[in-house]
Tab-separated table of C-alpha atoms in Angstrom:
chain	number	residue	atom	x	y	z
R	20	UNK	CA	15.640	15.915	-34.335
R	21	UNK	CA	14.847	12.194	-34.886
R	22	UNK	CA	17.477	11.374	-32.067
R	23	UNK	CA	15.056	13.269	-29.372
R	24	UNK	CA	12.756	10.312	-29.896
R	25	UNK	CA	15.465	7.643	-29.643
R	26	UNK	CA	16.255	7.703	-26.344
R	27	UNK	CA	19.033	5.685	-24.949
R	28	UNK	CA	18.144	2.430	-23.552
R	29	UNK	CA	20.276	2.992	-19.858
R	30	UNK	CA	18.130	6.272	-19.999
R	31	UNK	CA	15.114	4.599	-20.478
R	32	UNK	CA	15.598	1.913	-17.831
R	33	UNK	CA	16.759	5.194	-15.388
R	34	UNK	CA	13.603	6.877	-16.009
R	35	UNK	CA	11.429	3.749	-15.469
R	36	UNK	CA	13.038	2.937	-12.573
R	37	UNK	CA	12.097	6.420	-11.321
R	38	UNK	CA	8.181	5.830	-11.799
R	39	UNK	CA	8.264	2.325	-10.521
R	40	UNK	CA	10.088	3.679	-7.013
R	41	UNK	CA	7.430	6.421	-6.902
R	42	UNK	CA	4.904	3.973	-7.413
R	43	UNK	CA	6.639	1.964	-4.832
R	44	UNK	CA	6.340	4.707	-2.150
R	45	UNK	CA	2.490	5.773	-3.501
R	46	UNK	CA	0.387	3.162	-4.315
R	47	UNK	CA	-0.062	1.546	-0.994
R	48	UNK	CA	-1.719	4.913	0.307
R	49	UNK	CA	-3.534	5.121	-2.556
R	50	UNK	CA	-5.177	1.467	-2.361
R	51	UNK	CA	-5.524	1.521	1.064
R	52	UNK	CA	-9.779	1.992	1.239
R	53	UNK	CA	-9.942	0.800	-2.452
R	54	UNK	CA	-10.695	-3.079	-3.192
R	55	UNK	CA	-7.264	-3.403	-4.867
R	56	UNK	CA	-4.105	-4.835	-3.923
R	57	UNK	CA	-0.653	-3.957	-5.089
R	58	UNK	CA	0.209	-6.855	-7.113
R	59	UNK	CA	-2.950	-6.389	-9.125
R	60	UNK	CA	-2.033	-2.920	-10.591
R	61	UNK	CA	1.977	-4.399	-11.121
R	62	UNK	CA	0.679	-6.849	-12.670
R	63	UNK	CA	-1.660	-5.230	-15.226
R	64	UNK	CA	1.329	-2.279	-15.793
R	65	UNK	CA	3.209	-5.279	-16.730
R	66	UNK	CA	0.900	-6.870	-19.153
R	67	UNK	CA	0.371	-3.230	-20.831
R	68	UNK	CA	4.221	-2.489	-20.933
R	69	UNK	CA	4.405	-5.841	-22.890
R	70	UNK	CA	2.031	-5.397	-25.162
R	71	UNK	CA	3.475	-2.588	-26.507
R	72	UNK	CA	5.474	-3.075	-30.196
R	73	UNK	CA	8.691	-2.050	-29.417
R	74	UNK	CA	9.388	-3.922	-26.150
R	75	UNK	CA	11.467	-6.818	-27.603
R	76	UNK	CA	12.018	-8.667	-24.341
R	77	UNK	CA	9.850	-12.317	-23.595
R	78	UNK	CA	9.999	-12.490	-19.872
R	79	UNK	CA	8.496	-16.006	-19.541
R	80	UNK	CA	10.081	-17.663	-16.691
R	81	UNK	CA	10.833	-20.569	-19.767
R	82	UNK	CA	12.896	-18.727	-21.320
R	83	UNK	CA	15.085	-17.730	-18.582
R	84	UNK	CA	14.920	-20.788	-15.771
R	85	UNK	CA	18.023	-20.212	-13.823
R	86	UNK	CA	17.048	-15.995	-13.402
R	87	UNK	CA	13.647	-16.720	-12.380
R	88	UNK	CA	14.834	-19.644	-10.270
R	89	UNK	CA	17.514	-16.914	-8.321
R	90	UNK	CA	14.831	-13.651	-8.676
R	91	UNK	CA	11.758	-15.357	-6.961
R	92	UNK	CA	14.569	-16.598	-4.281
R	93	UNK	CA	15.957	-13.118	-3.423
R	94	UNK	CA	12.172	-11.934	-3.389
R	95	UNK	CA	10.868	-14.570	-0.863
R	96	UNK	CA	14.230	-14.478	1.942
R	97	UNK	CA	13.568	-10.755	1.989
R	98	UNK	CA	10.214	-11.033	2.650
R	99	UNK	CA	10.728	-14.250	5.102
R	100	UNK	CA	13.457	-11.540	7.138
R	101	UNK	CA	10.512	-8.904	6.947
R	102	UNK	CA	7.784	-11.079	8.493
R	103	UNK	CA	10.238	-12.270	11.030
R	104	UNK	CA	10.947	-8.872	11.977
R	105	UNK	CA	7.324	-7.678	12.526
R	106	UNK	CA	5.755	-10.619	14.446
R	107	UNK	CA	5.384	-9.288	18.220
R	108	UNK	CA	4.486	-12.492	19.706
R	109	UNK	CA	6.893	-14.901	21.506
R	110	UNK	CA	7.396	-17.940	20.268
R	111	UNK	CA	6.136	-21.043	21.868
R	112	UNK	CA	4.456	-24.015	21.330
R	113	UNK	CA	0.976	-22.726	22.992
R	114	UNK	CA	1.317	-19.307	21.721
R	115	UNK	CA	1.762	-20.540	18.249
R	116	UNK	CA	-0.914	-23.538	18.038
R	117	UNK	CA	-2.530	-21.833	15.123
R	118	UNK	CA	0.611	-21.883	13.207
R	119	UNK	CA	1.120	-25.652	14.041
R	120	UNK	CA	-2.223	-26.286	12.481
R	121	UNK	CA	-1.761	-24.647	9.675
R	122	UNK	CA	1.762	-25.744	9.184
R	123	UNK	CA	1.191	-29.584	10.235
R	124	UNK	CA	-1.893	-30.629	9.116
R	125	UNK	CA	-3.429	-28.172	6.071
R	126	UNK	CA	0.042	-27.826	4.670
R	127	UNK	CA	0.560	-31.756	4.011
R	128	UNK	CA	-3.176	-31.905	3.143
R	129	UNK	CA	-3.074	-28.771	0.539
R	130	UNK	CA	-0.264	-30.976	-1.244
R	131	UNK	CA	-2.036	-34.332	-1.229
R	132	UNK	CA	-5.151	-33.147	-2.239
R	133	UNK	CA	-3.477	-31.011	-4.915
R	134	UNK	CA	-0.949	-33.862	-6.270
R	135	UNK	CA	-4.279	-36.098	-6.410
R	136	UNK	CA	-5.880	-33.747	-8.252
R	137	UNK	CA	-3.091	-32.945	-10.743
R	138	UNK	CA	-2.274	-36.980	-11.362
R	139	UNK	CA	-6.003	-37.675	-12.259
R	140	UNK	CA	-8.158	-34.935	-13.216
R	141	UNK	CA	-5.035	-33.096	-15.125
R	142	UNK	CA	-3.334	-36.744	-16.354
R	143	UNK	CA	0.372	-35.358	-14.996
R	144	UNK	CA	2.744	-37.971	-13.977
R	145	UNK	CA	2.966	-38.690	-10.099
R	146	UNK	CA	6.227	-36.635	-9.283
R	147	UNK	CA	5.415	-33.960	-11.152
R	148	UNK	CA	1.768	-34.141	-10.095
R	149	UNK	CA	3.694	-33.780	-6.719
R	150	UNK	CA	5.668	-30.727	-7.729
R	151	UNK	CA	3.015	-29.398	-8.477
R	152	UNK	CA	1.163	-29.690	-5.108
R	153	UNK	CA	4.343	-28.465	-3.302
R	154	UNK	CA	4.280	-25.524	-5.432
R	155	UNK	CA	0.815	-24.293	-4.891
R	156	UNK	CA	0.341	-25.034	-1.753
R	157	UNK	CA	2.280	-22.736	0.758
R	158	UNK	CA	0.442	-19.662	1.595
R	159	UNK	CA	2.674	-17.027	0.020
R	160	UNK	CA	5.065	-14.678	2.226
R	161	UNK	CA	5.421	-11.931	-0.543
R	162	UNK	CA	2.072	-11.354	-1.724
R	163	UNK	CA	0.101	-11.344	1.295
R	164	UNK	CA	1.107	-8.294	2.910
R	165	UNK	CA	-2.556	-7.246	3.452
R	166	UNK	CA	-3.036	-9.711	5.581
R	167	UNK	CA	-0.178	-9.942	7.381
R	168	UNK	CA	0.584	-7.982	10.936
R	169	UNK	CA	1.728	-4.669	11.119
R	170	UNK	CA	5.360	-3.590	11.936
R	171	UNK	CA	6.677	-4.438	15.107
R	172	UNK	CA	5.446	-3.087	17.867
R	173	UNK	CA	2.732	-1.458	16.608
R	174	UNK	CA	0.351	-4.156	18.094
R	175	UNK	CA	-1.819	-5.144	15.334
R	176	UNK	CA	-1.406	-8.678	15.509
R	177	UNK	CA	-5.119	-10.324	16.118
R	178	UNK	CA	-4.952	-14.167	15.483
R	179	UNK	CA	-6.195	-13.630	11.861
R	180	UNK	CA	-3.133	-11.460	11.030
R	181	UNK	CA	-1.008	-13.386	13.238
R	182	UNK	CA	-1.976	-16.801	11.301
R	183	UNK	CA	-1.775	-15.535	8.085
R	184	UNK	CA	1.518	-14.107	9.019
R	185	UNK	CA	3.601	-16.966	10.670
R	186	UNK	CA	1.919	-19.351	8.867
R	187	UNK	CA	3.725	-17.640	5.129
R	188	UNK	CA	6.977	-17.272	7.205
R	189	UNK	CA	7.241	-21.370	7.971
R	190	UNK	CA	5.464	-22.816	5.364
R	191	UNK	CA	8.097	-22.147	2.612
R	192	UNK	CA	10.873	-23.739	4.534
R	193	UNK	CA	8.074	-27.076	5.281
R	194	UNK	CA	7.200	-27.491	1.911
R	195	UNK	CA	10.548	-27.852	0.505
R	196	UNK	CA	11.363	-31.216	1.733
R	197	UNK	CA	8.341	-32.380	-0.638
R	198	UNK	CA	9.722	-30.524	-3.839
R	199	UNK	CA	12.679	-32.641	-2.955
R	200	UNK	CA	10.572	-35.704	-2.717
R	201	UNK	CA	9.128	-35.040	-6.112
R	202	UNK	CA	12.617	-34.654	-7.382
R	203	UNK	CA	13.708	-38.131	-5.741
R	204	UNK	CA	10.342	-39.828	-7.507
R	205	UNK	CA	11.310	-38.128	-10.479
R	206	UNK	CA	15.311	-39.571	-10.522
R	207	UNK	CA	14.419	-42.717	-9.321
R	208	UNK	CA	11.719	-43.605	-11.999
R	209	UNK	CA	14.814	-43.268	-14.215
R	210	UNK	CA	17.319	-44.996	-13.318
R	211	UNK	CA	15.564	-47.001	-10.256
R	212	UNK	CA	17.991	-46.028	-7.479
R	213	UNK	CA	16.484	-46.422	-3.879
R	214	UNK	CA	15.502	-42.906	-2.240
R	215	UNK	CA	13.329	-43.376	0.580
R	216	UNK	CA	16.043	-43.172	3.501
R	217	UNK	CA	18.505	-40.768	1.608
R	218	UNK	CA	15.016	-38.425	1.494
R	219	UNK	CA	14.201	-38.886	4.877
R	220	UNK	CA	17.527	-39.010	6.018
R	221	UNK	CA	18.860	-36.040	4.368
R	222	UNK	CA	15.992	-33.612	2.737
R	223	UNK	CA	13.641	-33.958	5.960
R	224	UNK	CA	15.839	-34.339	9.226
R	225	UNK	CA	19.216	-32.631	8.211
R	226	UNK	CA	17.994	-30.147	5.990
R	227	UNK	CA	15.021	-28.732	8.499
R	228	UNK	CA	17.013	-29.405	11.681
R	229	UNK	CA	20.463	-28.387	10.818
R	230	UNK	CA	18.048	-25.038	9.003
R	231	UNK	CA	16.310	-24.582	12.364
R	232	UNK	CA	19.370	-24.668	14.214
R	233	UNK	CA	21.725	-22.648	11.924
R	234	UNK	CA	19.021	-19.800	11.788
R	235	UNK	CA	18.907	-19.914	15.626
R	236	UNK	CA	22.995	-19.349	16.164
R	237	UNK	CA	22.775	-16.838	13.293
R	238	UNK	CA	20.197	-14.958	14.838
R	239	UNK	CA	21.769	-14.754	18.168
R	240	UNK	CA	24.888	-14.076	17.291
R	241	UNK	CA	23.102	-10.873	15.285
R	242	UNK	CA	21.219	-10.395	18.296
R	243	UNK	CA	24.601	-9.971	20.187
R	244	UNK	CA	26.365	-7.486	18.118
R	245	UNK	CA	23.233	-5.115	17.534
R	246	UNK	CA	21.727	-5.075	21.084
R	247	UNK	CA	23.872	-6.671	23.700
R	248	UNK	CA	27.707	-6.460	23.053
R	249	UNK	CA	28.777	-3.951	26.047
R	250	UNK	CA	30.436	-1.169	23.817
R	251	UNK	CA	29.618	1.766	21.730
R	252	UNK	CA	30.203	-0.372	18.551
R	253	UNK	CA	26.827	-2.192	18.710
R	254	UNK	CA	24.871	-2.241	15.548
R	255	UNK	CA	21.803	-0.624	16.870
R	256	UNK	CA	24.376	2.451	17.301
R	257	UNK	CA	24.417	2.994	13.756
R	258	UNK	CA	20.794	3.847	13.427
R	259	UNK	CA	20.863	1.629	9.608
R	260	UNK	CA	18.443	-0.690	9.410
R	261	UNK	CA	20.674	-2.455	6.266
R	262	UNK	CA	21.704	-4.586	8.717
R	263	UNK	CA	18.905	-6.746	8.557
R	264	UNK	CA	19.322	-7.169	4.640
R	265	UNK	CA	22.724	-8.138	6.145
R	266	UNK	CA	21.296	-11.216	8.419
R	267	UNK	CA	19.360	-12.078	5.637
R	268	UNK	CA	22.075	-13.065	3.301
R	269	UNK	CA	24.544	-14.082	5.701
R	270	UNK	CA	21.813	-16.751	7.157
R	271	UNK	CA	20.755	-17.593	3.821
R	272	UNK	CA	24.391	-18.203	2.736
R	273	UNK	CA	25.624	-19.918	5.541
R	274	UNK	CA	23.178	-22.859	5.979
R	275	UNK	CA	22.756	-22.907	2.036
R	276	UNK	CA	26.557	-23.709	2.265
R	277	UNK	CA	25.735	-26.818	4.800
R	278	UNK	CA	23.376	-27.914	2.690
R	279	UNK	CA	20.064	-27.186	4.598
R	280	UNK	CA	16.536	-25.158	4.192
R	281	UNK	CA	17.662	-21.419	3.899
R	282	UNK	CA	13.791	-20.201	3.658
R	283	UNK	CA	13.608	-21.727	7.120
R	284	UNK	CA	16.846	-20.568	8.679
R	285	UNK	CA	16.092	-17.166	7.465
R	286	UNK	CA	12.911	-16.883	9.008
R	287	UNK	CA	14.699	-18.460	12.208
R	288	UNK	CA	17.003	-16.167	12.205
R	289	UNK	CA	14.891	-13.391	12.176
R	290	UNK	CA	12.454	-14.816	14.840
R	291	UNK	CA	15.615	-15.136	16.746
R	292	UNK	CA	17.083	-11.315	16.472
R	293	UNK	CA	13.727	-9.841	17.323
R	294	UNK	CA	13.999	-11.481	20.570
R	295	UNK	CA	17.246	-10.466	21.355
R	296	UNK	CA	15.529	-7.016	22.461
R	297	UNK	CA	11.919	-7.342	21.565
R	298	UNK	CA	10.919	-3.571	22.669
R	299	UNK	CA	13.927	-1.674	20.497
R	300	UNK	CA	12.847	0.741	18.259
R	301	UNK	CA	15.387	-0.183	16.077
R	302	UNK	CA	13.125	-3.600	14.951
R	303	UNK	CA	11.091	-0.884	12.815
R	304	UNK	CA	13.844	0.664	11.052
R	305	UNK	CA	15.466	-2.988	10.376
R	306	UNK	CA	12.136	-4.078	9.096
R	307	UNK	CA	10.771	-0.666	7.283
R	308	UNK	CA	14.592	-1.353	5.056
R	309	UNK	CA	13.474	-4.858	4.004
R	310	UNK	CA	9.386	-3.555	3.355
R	311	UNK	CA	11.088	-1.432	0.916
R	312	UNK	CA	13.432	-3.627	-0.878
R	313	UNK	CA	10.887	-6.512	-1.070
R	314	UNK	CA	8.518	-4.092	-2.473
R	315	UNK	CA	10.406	-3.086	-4.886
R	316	UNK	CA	11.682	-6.579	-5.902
R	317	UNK	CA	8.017	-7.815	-5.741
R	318	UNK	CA	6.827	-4.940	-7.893
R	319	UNK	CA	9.491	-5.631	-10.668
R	320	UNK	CA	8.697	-9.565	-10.525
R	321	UNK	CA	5.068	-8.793	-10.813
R	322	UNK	CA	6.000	-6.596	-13.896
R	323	UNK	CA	7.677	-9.544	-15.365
R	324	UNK	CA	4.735	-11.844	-14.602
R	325	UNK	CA	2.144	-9.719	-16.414
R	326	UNK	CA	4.422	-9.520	-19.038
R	327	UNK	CA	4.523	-13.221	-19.729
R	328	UNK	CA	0.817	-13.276	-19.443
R	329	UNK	CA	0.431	-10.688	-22.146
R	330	UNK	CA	2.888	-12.599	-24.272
R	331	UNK	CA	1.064	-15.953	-23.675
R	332	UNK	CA	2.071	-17.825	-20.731
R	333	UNK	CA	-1.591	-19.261	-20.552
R	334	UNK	CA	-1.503	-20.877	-23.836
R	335	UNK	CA	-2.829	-24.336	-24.250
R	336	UNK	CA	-5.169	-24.264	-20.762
R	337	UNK	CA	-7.837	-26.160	-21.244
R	338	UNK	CA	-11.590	-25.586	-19.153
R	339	UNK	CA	-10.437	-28.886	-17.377
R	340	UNK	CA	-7.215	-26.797	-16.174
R	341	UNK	CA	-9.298	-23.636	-15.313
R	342	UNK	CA	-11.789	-25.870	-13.048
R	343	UNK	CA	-8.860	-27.283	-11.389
R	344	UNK	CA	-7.284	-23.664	-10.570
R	345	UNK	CA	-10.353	-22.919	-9.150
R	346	UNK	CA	-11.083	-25.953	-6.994
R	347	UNK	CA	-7.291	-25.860	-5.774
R	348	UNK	CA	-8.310	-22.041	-4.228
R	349	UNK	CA	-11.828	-22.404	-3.543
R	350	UNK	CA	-11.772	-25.969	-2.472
R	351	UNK	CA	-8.874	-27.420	-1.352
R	352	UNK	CA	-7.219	-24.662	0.432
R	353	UNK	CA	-10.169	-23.156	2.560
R	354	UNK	CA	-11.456	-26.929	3.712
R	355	UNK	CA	-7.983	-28.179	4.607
R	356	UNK	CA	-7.969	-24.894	6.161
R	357	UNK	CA	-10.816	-25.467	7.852
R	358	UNK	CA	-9.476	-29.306	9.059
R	359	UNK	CA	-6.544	-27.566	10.472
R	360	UNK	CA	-8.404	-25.584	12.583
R	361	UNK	CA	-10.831	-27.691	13.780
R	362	UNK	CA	-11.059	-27.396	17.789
R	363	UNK	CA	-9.052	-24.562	17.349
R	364	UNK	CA	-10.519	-21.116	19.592
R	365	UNK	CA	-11.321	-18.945	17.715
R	366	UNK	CA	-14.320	-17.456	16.200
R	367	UNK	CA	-15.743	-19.089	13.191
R	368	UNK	CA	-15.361	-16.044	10.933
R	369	UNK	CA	-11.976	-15.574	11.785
R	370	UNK	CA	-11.107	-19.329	11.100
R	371	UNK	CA	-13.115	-18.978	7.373
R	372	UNK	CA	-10.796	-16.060	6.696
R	373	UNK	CA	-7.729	-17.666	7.747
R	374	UNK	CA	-8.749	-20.716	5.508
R	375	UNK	CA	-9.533	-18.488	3.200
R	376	UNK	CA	-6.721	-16.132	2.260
R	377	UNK	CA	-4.413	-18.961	1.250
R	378	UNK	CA	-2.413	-16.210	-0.858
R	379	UNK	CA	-0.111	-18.031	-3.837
R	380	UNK	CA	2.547	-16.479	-5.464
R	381	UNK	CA	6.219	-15.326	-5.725
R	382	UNK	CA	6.961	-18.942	-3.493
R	383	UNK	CA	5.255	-20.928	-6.028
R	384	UNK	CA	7.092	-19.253	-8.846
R	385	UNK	CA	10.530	-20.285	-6.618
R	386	UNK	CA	9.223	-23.990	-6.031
R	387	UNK	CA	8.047	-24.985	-9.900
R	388	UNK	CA	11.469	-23.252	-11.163
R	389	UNK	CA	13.810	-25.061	-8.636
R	390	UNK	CA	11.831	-28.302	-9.288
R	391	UNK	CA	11.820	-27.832	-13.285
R	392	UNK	CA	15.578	-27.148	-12.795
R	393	UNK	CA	16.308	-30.046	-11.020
R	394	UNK	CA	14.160	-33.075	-12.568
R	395	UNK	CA	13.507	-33.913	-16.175
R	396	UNK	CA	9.833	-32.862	-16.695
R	397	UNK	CA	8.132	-33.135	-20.119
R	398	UNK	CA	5.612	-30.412	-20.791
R	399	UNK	CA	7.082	-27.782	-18.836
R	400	UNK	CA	5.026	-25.509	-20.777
R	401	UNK	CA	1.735	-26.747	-19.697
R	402	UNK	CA	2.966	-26.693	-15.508
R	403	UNK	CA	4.024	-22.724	-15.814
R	404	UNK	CA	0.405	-22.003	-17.302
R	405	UNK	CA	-1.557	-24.126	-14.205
R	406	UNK	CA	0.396	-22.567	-11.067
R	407	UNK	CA	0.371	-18.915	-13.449
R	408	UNK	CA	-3.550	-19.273	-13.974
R	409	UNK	CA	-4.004	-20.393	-9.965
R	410	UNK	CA	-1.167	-17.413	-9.017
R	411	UNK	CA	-3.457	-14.834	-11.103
R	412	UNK	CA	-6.789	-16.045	-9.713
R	413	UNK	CA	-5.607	-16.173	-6.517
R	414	UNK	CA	-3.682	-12.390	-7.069
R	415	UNK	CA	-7.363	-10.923	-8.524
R	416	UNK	CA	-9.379	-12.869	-5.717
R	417	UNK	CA	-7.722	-12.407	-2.596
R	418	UNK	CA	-6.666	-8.821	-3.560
R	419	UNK	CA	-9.996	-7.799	-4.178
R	420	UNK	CA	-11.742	-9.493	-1.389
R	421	UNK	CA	-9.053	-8.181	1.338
R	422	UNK	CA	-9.718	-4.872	1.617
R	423	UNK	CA	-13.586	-5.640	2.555
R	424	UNK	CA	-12.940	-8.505	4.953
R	425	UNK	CA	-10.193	-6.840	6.723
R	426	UNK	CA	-11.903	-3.803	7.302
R	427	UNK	CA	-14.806	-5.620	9.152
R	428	UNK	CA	-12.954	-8.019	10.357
R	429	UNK	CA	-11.508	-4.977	12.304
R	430	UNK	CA	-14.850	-3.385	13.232
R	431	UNK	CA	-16.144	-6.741	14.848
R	432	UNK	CA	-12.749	-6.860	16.967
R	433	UNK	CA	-13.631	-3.320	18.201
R	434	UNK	CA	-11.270	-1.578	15.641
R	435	UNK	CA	-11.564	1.707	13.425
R	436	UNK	CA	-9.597	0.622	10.424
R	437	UNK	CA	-9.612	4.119	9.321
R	438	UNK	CA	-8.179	5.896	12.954
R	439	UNK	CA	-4.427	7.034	12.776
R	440	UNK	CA	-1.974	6.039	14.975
R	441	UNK	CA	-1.671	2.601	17.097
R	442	UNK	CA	-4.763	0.665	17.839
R	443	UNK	CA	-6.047	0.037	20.932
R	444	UNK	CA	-3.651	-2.226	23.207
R	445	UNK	CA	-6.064	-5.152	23.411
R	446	UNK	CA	-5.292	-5.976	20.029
R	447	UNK	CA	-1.485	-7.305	21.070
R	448	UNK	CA	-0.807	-10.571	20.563
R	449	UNK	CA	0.084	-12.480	23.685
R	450	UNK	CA	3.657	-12.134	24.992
R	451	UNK	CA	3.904	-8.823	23.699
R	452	UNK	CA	5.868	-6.351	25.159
């Protein structure tokens, strides 16, 4: 009898893996009208599976750098394909001004403000203070599904959406080039080797233009052999919408291999193969495949994460640390928000809410692990517990402000948040089919 409560572990894992698909599949109706998010009920599941005696297992991203490093990096290029995928409206420099702003001016102002405040208020050394900033200062592409557009074609892209949406799709691949700066500092304070022009060089002009253009050829080629090649073997044919897990790796791969940004390539690439036939239905089966897996994947690293709160990745915060958190989300990121969009058409309360859901997560997690991975950094410890603190905060704020905001944000554009079905055609972004 005692073996019928000694289960075997692979049958454990099988049957937890059941719940946490159903969950998957459930819990996004069920939150819909609630003022909850997703990541906040994976993340407290995680902090009470934890806490439980017999789980042996520490998940802290310390104790396992190089998995959290790859995890958070398979998380965010699925998501990167998946907001791609959805966006309806053609690129273009006019088009996309409020991406520009956001990418151009609050992104390089979230990280100086941050890195200032980390290398006086919080005493951190310059390139780490830098690391730092870079970290927590790209909107997040994983966790802010709620504010993100719908699928394609479904027309709900309003320029709050739209923003939020493009903005978490380019800012990852931008904000890399100043992890590698903080890396450069960080080698060069050692041994006192010159790094300006191999940084600018190599991490800024190569590494975003040869990403840029690799995503581009990627994405057309993909665009070719799903839409246009003139034979009953296009991909479309087959109906799977694996294939766009499929240009997700193979543009990932590819310019990783040349050495440049695959965040931004990725999201290229995508941008790319949704043009390639903008009004196929088989967009929403591509992108409805990589929802699901990135939901999954986000739900299981969100497990993880409340785990290694529950087992004490805040440890050793001081008040000093907790104001800081605080100031980086309610500060800094809605008033560099705000510069950004200064001038910029738009309705004041949509510009507060687009300076305001500044979502961090799963791309922070990716930027402190590659940067901790790659630099000598004393007091590692003490870096996971700031960007964990400002990743919960901003995980328990945004998700349970969305809900509200969104919904009215919706009446005031002339929107029933709770009708079925598409919304009302004046709600397409411009250049939509």
């Amino acid at each position: 009898m005692a073996t019928l409560f000694q289960p075997d572990p692979y049958i454990l894992v099988l049957t937890g893996a059941g719940f946490l698909i159903a969950l998957v599949a459930w819990l996004p109706l069920a939150l819909k009208r609630l003022p909850l998010s997703l990541p906040i009920v994976c993340i407290a599941l995680g902090a009470a599976i934890f806490s439980l005696p017999g789980v042996g297992l520490d998940p802290s991203p310390l104790a396992y750098p190089e998995f959290t490093e790859r995890f958070t990096e398979f998380v965010v290029i699925i998501a990167l394909m998946g907001a791609g995928l959805k966006l309806d409206r053609i690129f273009g420099l006019h088009r996309w001004q409020v991406t520009w702003r956001l990418i151009l001016v609050t992104l390089p102002l979230s990280i100086a403000a941050i890195t200032a405040l980390a290398g006086t208020w919080m005493g951190l050394a310059w390139p780490v203070a830098l690391l730092l900033g870079a970290s927590l200062a790209p909107t997040d592409p994983v966790l802010a599904a709620d504010v993100q557009v719908g699928p394609p074609k479904t027309g709900e892209e309003d320029e709050v959406r739209f923003g939020l949406t493009s903005e978490a799709g380019m800012n990852d691949g931008a904000a890399f080039p100043f992890v590698h700066l903080a890396i450069a500092l960080s080698l060069a304070a050692a041994t006192g080797e010159p790094w300006a022009m191999r940084w600018l060089t190599y991490n800024v002009l190569w590494e975003i233009g040869a990403g840029v253009a690799g995503g581009y050829l990627i994405g057309r080629a993909f665009g070719w052999v799903t839409f246009r090649i003139p034979a009953e073997t296009k991909l479309a044919q087959t109906g799977d919408g694996l294939i766009a897990l499929a240009a997700t790796f193979v543009s990932y791969g590819l310019t990783e291999m040349i050495q440049s940004y695959g965040f931004l390539s990725v999201f290229v690439t995508a941008l790319t193969f949704r043009h390639a036939h903008r009004s196929h239905d088989f967009h929403r089966e591509m992108h409805d495949v990589t929802e699901q897996v990135e939901r999954l994947a986000m739900m299981v690293l969100l497990l993880l994460f409340g785990g290694a709160l529950a087992r004490g990745l805040l440890e050793g915060l001081s008040w000093w640390d907790v104001a800081a958190a605080v100031v980086i989300l309610l500060v800094i990121r809605p008033l560099t928000g705000l510069i950004g969009l200064w001038g910029f058409r738009a309705a004041p309360g949509e510009k507060l809410t687009i300076a305001f859901f500044g979502i961090r997560g799963v791309g922070s997690f990716y930027y402190l692990s590659y940067g901790l991975n790659h630099m000598e950094v004393t007091g590692a410890e003490h870096l996971w517990a700031i960007l964990g603190l400002v990743v919960l905060l901003s995980v328990l704020m945004h998700g349970l402000t969305v809900t509200p905001v969104m919904r009215l944000l919706d009446r005031k554009q002339g929107r029933n948040p709770d009708a079925e079905g598409l919304p009302p055609p004046g709600l397409q972004g411009p250049g939509a089919d």
